[in-house]
PDB file of C-alpha atoms in Angstrom:
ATOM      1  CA  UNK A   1      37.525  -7.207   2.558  1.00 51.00           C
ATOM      2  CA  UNK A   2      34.403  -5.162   2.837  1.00 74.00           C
ATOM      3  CA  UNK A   3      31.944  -6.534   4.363  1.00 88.00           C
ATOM      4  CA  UNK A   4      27.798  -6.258   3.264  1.00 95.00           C
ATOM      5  CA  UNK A   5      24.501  -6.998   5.162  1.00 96.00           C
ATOM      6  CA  UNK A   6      22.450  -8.900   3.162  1.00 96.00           C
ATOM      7  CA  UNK A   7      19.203 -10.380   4.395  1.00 85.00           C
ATOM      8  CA  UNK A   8      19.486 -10.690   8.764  1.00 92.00           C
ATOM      9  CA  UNK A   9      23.556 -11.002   8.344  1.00 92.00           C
ATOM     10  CA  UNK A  10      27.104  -9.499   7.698  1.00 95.00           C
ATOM     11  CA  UNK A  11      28.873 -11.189   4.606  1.00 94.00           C
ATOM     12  CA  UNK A  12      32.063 -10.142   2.783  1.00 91.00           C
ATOM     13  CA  UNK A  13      31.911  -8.378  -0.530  1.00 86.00           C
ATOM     14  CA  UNK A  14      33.175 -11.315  -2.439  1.00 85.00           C
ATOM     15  CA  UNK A  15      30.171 -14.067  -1.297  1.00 86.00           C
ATOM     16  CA  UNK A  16      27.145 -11.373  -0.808  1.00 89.00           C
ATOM     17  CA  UNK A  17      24.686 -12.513  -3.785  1.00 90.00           C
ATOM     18  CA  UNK A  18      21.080 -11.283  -4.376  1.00 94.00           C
ATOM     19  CA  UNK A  19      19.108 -13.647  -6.622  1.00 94.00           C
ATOM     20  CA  UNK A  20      19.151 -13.211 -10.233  1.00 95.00           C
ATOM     21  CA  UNK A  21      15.408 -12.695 -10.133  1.00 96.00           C
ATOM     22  CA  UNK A  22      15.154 -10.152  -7.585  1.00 97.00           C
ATOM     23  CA  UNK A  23      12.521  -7.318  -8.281  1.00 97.00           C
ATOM     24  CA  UNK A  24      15.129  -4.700  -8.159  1.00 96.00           C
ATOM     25  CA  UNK A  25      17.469  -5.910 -10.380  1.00 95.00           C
ATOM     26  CA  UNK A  26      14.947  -7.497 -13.441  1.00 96.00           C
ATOM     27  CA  UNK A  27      12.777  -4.428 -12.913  1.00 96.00           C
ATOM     28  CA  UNK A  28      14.027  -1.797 -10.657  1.00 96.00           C
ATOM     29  CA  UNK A  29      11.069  -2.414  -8.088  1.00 97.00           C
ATOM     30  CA  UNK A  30      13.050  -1.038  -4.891  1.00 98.00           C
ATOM     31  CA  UNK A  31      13.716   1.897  -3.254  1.00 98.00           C
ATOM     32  CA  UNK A  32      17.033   3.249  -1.402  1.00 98.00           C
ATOM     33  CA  UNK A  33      19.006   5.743   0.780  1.00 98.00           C
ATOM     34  CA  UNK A  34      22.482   7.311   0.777  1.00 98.00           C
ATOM     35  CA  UNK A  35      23.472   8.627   3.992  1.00 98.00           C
ATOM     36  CA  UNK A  36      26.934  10.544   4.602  1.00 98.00           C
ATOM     37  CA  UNK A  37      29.015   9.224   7.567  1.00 97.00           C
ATOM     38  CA  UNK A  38      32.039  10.923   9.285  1.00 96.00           C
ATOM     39  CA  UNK A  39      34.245   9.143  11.455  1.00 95.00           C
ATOM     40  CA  UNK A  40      31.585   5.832  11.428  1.00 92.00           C
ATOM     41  CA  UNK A  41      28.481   7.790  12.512  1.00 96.00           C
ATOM     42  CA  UNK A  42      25.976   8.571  10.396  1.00 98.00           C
ATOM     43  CA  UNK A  43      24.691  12.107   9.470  1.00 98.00           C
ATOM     44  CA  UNK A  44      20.286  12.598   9.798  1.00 98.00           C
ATOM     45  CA  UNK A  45      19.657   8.382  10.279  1.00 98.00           C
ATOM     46  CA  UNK A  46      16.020   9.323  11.619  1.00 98.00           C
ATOM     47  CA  UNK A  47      15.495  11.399   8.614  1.00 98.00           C
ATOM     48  CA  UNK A  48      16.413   9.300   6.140  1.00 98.00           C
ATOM     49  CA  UNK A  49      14.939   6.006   7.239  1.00 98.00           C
ATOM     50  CA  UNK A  50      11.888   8.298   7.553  1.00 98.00           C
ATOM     51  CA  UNK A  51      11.966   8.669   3.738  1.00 98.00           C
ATOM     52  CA  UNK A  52      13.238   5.264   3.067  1.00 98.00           C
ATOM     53  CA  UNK A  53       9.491   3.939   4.796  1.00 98.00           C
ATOM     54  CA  UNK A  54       7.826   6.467   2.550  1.00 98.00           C
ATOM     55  CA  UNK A  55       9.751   5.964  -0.476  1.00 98.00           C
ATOM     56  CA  UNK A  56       8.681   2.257   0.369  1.00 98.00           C
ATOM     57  CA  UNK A  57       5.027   3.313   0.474  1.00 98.00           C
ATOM     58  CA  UNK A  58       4.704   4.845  -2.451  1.00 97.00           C
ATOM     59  CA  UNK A  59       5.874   1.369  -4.132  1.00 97.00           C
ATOM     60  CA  UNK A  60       3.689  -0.303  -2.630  1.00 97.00           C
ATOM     61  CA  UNK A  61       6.315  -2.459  -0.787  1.00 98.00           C
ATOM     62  CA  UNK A  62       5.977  -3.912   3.078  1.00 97.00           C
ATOM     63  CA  UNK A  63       7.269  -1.333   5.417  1.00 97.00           C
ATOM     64  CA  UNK A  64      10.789  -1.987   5.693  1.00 98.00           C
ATOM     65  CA  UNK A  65      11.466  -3.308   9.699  1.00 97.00           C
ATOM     66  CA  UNK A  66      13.285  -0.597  10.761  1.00 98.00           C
ATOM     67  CA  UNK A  67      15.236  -1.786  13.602  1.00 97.00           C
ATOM     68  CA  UNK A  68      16.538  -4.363  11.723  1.00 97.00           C
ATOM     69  CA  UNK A  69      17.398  -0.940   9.094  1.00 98.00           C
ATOM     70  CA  UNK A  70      18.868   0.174  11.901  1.00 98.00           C
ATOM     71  CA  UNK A  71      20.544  -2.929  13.351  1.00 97.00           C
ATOM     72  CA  UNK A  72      22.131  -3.365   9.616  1.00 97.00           C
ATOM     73  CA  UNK A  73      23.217   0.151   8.928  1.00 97.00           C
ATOM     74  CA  UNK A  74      25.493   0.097  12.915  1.00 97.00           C
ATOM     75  CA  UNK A  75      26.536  -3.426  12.175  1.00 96.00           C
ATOM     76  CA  UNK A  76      27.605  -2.398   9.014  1.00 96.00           C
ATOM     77  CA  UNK A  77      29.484   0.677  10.206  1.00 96.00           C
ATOM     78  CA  UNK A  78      30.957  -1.210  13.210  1.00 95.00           C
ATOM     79  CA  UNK A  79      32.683  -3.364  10.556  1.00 93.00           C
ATOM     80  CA  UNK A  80      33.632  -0.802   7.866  1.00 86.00           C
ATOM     81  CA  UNK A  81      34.826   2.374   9.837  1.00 88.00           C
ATOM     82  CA  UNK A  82      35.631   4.693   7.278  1.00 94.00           C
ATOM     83  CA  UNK A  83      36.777   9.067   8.175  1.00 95.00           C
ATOM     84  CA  UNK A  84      34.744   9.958   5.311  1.00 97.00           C
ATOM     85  CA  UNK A  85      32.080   7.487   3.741  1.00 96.00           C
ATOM     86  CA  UNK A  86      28.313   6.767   1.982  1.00 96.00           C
ATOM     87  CA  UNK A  87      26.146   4.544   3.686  1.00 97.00           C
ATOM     88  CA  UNK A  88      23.458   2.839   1.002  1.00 97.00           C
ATOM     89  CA  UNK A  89      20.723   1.316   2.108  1.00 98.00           C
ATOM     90  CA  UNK A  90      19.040  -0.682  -0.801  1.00 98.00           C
ATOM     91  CA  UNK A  91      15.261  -2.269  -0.194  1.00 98.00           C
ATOM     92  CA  UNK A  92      13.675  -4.449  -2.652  1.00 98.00           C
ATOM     93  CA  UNK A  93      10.805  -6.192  -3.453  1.00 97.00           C
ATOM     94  CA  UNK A  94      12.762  -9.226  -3.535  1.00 96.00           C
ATOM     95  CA  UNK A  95      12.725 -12.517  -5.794  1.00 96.00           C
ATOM     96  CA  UNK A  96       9.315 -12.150  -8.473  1.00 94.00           C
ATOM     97  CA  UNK A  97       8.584 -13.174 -12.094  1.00 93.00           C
ATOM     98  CA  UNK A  98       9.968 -11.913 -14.725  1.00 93.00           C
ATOM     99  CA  UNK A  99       8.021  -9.078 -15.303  1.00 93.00           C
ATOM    100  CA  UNK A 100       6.118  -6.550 -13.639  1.00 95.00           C
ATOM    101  CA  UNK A 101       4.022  -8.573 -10.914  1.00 94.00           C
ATOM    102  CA  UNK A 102       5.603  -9.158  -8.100  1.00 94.00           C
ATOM    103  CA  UNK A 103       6.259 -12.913  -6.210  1.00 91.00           C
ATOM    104  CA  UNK A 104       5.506 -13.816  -2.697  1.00 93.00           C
ATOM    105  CA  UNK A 105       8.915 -13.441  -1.638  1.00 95.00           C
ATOM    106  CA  UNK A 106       9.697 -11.000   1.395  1.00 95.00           C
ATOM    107  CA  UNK A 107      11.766  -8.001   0.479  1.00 97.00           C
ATOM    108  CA  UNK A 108      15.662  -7.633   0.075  1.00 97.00           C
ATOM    109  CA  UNK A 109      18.031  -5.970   2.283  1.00 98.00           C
ATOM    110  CA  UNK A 110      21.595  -4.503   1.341  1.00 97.00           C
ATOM    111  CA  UNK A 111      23.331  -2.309   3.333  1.00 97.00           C
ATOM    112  CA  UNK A 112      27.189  -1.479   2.595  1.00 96.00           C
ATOM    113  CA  UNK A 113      29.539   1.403   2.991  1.00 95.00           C
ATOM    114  CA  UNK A 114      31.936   2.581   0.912  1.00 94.00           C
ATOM    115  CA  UNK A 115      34.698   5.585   1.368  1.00 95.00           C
ATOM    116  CA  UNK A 116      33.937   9.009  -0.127  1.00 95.00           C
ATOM    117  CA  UNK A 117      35.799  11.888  -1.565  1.00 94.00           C
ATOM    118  CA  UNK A 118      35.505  15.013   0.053  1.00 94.00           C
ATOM    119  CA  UNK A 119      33.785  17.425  -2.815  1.00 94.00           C
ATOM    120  CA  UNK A 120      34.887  20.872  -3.765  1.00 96.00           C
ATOM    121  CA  UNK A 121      34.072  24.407  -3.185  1.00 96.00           C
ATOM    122  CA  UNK A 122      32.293  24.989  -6.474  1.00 98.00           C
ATOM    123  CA  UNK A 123      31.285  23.014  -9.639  1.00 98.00           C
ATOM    124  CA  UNK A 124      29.818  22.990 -12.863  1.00 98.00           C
ATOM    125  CA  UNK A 125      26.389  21.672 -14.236  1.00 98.00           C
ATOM    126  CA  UNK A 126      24.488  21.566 -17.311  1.00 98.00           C
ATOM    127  CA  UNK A 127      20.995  21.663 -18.628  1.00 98.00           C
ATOM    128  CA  UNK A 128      19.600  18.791 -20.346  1.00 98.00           C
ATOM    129  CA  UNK A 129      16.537  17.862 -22.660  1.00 97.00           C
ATOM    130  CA  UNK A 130      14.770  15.463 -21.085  1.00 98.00           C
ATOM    131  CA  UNK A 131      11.874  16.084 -18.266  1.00 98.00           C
ATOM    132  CA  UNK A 132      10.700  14.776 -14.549  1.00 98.00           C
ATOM    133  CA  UNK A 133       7.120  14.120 -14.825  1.00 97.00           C
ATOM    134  CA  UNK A 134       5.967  15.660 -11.789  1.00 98.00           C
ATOM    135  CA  UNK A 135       2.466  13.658 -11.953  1.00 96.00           C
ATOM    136  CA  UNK A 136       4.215   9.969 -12.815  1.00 96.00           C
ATOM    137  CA  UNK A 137       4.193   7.289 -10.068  1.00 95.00           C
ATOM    138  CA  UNK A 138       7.501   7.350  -9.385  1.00 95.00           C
ATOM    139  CA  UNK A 139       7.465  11.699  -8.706  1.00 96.00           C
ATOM    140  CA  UNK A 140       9.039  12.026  -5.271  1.00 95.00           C
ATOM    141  CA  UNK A 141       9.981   8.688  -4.341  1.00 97.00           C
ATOM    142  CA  UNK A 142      13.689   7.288  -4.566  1.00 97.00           C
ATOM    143  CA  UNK A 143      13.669   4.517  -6.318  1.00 97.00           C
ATOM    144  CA  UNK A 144      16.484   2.397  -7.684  1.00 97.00           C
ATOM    145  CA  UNK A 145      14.996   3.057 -11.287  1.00 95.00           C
ATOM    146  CA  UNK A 146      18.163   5.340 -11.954  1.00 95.00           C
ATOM    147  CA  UNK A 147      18.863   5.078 -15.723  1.00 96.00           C
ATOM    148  CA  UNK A 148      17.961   8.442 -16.536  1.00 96.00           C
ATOM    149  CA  UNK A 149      20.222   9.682 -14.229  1.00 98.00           C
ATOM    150  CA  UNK A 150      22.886   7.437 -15.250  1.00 98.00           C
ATOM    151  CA  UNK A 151      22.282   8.943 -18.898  1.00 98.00           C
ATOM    152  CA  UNK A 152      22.076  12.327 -18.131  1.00 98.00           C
ATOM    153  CA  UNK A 153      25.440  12.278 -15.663  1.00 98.00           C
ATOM    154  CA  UNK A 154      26.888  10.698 -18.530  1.00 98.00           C
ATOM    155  CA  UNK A 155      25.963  13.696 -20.931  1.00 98.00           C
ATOM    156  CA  UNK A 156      27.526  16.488 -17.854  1.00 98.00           C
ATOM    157  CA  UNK A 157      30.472  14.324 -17.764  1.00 98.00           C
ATOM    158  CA  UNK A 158      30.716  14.692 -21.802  1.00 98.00           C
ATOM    159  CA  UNK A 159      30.726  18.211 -20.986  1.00 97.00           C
ATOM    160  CA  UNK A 160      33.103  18.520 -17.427  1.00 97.00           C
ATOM    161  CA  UNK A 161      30.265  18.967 -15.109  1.00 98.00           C
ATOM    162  CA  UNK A 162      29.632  17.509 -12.472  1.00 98.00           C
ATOM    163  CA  UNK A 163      25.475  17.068 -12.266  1.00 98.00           C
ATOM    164  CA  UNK A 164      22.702  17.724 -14.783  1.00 98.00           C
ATOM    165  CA  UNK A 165      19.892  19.588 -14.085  1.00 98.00           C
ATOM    166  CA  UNK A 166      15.942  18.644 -15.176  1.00 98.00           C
ATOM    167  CA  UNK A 167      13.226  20.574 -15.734  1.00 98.00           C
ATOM    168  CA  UNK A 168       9.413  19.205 -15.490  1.00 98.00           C
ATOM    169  CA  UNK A 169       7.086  18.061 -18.034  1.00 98.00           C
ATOM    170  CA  UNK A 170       5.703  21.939 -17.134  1.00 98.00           C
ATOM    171  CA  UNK A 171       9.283  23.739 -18.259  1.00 98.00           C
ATOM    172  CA  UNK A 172       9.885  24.777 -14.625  1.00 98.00           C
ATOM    173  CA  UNK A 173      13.183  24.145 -12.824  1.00 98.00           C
ATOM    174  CA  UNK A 174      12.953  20.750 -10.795  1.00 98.00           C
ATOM    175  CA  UNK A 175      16.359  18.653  -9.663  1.00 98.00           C
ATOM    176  CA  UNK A 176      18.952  17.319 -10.614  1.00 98.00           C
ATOM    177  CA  UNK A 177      19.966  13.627 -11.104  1.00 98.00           C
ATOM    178  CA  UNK A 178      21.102  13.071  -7.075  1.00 97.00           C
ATOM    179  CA  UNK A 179      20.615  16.937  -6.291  1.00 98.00           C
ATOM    180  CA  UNK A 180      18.441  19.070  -4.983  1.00 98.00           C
ATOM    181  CA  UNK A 181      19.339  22.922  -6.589  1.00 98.00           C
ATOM    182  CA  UNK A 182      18.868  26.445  -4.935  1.00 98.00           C
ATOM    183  CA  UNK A 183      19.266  29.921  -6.639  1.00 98.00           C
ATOM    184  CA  UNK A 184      19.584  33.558  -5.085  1.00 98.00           C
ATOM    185  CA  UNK A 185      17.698  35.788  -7.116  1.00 97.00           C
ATOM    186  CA  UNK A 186      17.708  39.498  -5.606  1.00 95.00           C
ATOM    187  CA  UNK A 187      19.381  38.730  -2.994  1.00 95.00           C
ATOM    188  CA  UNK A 188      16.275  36.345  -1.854  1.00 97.00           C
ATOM    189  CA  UNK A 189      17.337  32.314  -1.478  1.00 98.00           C
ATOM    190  CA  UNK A 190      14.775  29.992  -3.927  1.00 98.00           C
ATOM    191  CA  UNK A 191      13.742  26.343  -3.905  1.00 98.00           C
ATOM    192  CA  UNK A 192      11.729  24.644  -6.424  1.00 98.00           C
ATOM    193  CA  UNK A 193       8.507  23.232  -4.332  1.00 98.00           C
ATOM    194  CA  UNK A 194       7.631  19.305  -4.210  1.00 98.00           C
ATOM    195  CA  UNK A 195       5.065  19.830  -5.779  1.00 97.00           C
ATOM    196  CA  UNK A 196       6.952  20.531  -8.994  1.00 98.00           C
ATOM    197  CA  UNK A 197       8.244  16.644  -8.987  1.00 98.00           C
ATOM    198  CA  UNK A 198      11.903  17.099  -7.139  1.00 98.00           C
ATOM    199  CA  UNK A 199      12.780  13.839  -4.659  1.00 97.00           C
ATOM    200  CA  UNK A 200      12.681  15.912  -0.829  1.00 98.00           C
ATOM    201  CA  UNK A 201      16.161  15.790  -0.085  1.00 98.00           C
ATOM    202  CA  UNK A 202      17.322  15.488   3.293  1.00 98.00           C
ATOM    203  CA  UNK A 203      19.697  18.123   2.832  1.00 98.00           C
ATOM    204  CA  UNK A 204      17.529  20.048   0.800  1.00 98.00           C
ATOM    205  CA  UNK A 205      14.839  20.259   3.980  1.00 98.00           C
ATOM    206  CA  UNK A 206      17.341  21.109   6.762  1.00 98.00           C
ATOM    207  CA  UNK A 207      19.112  24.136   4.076  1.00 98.00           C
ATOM    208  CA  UNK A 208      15.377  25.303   4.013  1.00 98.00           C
ATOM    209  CA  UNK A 209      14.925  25.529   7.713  1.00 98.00           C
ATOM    210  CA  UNK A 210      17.771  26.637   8.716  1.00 98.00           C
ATOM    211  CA  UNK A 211      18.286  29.417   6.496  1.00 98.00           C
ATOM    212  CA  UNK A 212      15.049  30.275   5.413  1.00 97.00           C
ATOM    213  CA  UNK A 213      14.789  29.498   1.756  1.00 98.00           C
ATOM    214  CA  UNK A 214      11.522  30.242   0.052  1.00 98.00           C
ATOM    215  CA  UNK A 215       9.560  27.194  -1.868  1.00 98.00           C
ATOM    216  CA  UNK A 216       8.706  28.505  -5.100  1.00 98.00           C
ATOM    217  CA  UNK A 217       7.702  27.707  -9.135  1.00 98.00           C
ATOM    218  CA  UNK A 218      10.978  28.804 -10.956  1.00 98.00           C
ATOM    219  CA  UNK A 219      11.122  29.069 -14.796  1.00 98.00           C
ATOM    220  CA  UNK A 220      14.320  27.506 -16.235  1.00 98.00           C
ATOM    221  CA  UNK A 221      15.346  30.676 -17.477  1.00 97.00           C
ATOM    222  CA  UNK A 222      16.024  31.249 -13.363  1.00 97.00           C
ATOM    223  CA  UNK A 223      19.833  29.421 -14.313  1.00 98.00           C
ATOM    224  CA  UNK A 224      20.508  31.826 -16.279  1.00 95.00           C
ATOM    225  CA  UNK A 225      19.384  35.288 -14.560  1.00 95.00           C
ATOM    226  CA  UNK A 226      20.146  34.083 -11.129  1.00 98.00           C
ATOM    227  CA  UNK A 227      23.285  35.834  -9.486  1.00 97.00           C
ATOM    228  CA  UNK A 228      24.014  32.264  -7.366  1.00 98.00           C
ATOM    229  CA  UNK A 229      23.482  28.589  -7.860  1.00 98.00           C
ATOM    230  CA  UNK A 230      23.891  26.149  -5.065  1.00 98.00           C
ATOM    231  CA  UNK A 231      23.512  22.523  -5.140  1.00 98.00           C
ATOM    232  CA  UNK A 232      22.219  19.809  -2.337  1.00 98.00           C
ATOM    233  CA  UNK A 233      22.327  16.079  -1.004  1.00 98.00           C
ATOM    234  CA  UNK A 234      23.965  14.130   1.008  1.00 97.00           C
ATOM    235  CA  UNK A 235      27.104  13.625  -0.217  1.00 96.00           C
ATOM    236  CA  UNK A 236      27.713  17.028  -1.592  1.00 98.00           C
ATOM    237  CA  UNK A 237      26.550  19.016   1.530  1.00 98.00           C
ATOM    238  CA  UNK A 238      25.880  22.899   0.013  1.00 98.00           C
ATOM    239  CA  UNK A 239      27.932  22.885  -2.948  1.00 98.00           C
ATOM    240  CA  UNK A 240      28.407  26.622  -5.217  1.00 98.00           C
ATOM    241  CA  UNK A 241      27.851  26.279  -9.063  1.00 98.00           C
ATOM    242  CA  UNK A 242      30.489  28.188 -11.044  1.00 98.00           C
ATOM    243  CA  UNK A 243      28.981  27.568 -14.279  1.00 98.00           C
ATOM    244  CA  UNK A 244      25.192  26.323 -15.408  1.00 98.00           C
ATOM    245  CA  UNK A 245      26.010  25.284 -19.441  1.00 98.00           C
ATOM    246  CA  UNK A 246      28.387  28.150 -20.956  1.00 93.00           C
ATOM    247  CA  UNK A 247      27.414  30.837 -18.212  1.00 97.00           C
ATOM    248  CA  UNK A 248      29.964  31.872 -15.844  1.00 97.00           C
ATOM    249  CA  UNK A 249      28.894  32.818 -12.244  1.00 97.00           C
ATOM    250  CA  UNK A 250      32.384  34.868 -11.179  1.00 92.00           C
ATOM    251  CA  UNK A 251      33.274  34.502  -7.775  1.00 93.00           C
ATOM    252  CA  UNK A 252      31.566  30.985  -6.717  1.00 97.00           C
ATOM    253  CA  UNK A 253      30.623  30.732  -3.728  1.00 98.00           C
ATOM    254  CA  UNK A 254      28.617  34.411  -3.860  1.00 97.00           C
ATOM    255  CA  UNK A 255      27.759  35.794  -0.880  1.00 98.00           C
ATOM    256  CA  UNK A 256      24.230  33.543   0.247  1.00 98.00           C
ATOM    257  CA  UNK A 257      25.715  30.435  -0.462  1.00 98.00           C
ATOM    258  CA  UNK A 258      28.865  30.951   1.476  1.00 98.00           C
ATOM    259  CA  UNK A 259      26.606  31.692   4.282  1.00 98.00           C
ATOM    260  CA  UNK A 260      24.567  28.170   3.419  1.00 98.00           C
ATOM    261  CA  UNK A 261      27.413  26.429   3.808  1.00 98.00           C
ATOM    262  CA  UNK A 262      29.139  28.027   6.688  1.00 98.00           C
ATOM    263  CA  UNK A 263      25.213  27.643   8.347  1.00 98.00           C
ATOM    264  CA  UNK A 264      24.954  23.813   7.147  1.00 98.00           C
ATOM    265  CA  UNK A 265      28.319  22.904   8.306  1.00 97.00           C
ATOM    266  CA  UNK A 266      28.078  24.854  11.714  1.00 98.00           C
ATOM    267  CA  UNK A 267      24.321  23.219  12.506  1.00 98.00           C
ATOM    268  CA  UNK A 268      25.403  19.986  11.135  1.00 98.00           C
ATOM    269  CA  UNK A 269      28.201  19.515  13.558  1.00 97.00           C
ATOM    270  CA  UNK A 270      26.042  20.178  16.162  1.00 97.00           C
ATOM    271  CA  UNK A 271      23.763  17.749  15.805  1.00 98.00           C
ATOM    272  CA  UNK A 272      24.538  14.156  14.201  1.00 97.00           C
ATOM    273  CA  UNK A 273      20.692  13.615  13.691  1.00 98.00           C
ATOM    274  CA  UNK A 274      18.456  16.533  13.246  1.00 98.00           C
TER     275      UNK A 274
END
């Protein structure tokens, strides 16, 4: 049986139990990380605790302790070794009220692993309606207040893709619901910035340093003129787009994303935590 850290110690799946009052669950007051591990190690730890603490911040939660983060997340992968898995990390303002003001109780700790699928080549995404508001509280932070992701991955599924894509409350291109997206437009590689209310994805960062991607305001309309579309995170790696809504892009992975990938996967080897 799988086993969980909860709170300072190990338990199997089956007796693990957060409180029925617990900040994250009543009200989504938490914050969380999913990191990729191959062959029980884990891929950019120092990165991703590093965004965990900030993520943790911008709540307004205690800084998580990280070596008991990191005690959690090796105990945890010392007792689950998976080939190919996802690490989550879940931190929480623990037990409160029922409502918005939070209780006196110290924060919650879950960390479990879980195997993964290795993803494909290429897949598809669509467009939908709703917006990121790049100037709300939440802009930036990952926080375990999901459902409008869960809604919108609903909607791609509805429609065989694999991720939806948001813009901002401006009309410019922003993220997706767990993805950070690139396009090639002229041959040049393209980013929305930050600033523009995308979550700065691990994988998103090292794909911009290590290839040399430009940060940059892109209209929506960029989906549909681009000549490549590449998606981000951690448990997709660089993964082509082979069709944004009813367009086509023929011959998925083009040219600069290929090279993203080969570049990603060459660097990543390299180095387990850069």
């Amino acid at each position: 049986m799988a086993l969980i850290w909860l709170d300072g110690e190990l338990r199997d799946a089956g007796s693990a139990r957060v409180s029925v009052f617990d900040h994250g669950l009543t009200v989504g007051d938490g914050v969380f990380e999913t990191l990729k591990t191959e062959n029980g190690r884990a891929f950019a730890t120092t990165r991703h605790l590093d965004r965990l603490a900030a993520s943790a911040a911008g709540l307004g939660l205690p800084e998580p302790d990280r070596a008991e983060v990191e005690r959690a997340c090796a105990a945890v992968l010392d007792a689950v070794p998976l080939a190919l898995g996802r690490l989550r990390i879940t931190y929480t303002g623990g037990p409160g009220p029922l409502g918005s003001a939070r209780g006196d109780a110290p924060p919650t700790l879950v960390v479990a692993h879980a195997e993964m699928s290795r993803r494909p080549d290429t897949t598809a995404v669509i467009t939908v309606p709703w917006t990121r508001n790049e100037r709300g509280a939440l802009a930036g932070l990952k926080t375990t207040s999901y459902a409008e992701n869960v809604i919108a991955l609903a909607r791609a599924r509805q429609e065989a893709a694999s991720e939806a894509l948001f813009a901002n409350t401006a009309g410019r291109l922003c993220e997706g619901t767990g993805t950070n997206v690139f396009v090639v437009v002229d041959g040049e590689l393209l980013t929305p910035t930050l600033s523009e209310g995308c979550l700065a994805g691990v994988t998103r960062a090292l794909v911009v340093e290590w290839t040399g991607a430009r940060e940059t305001e892109l209209p929506m309309d960029a989906l549909r003129t681009a000549d490549e579309v590449f998606l981000t995170s951690s448990a997709r790696d660089v993964q082509a787009v082979r069709r944004v809504d009813g367009r086509e892009l023929p011959g998925a992975p083009g040219p600069v994303t290929a090279k993203a990938m080969r570049v990603f996967r060459e660097r990543a080897a390299a180095d387990i935590d850069p």
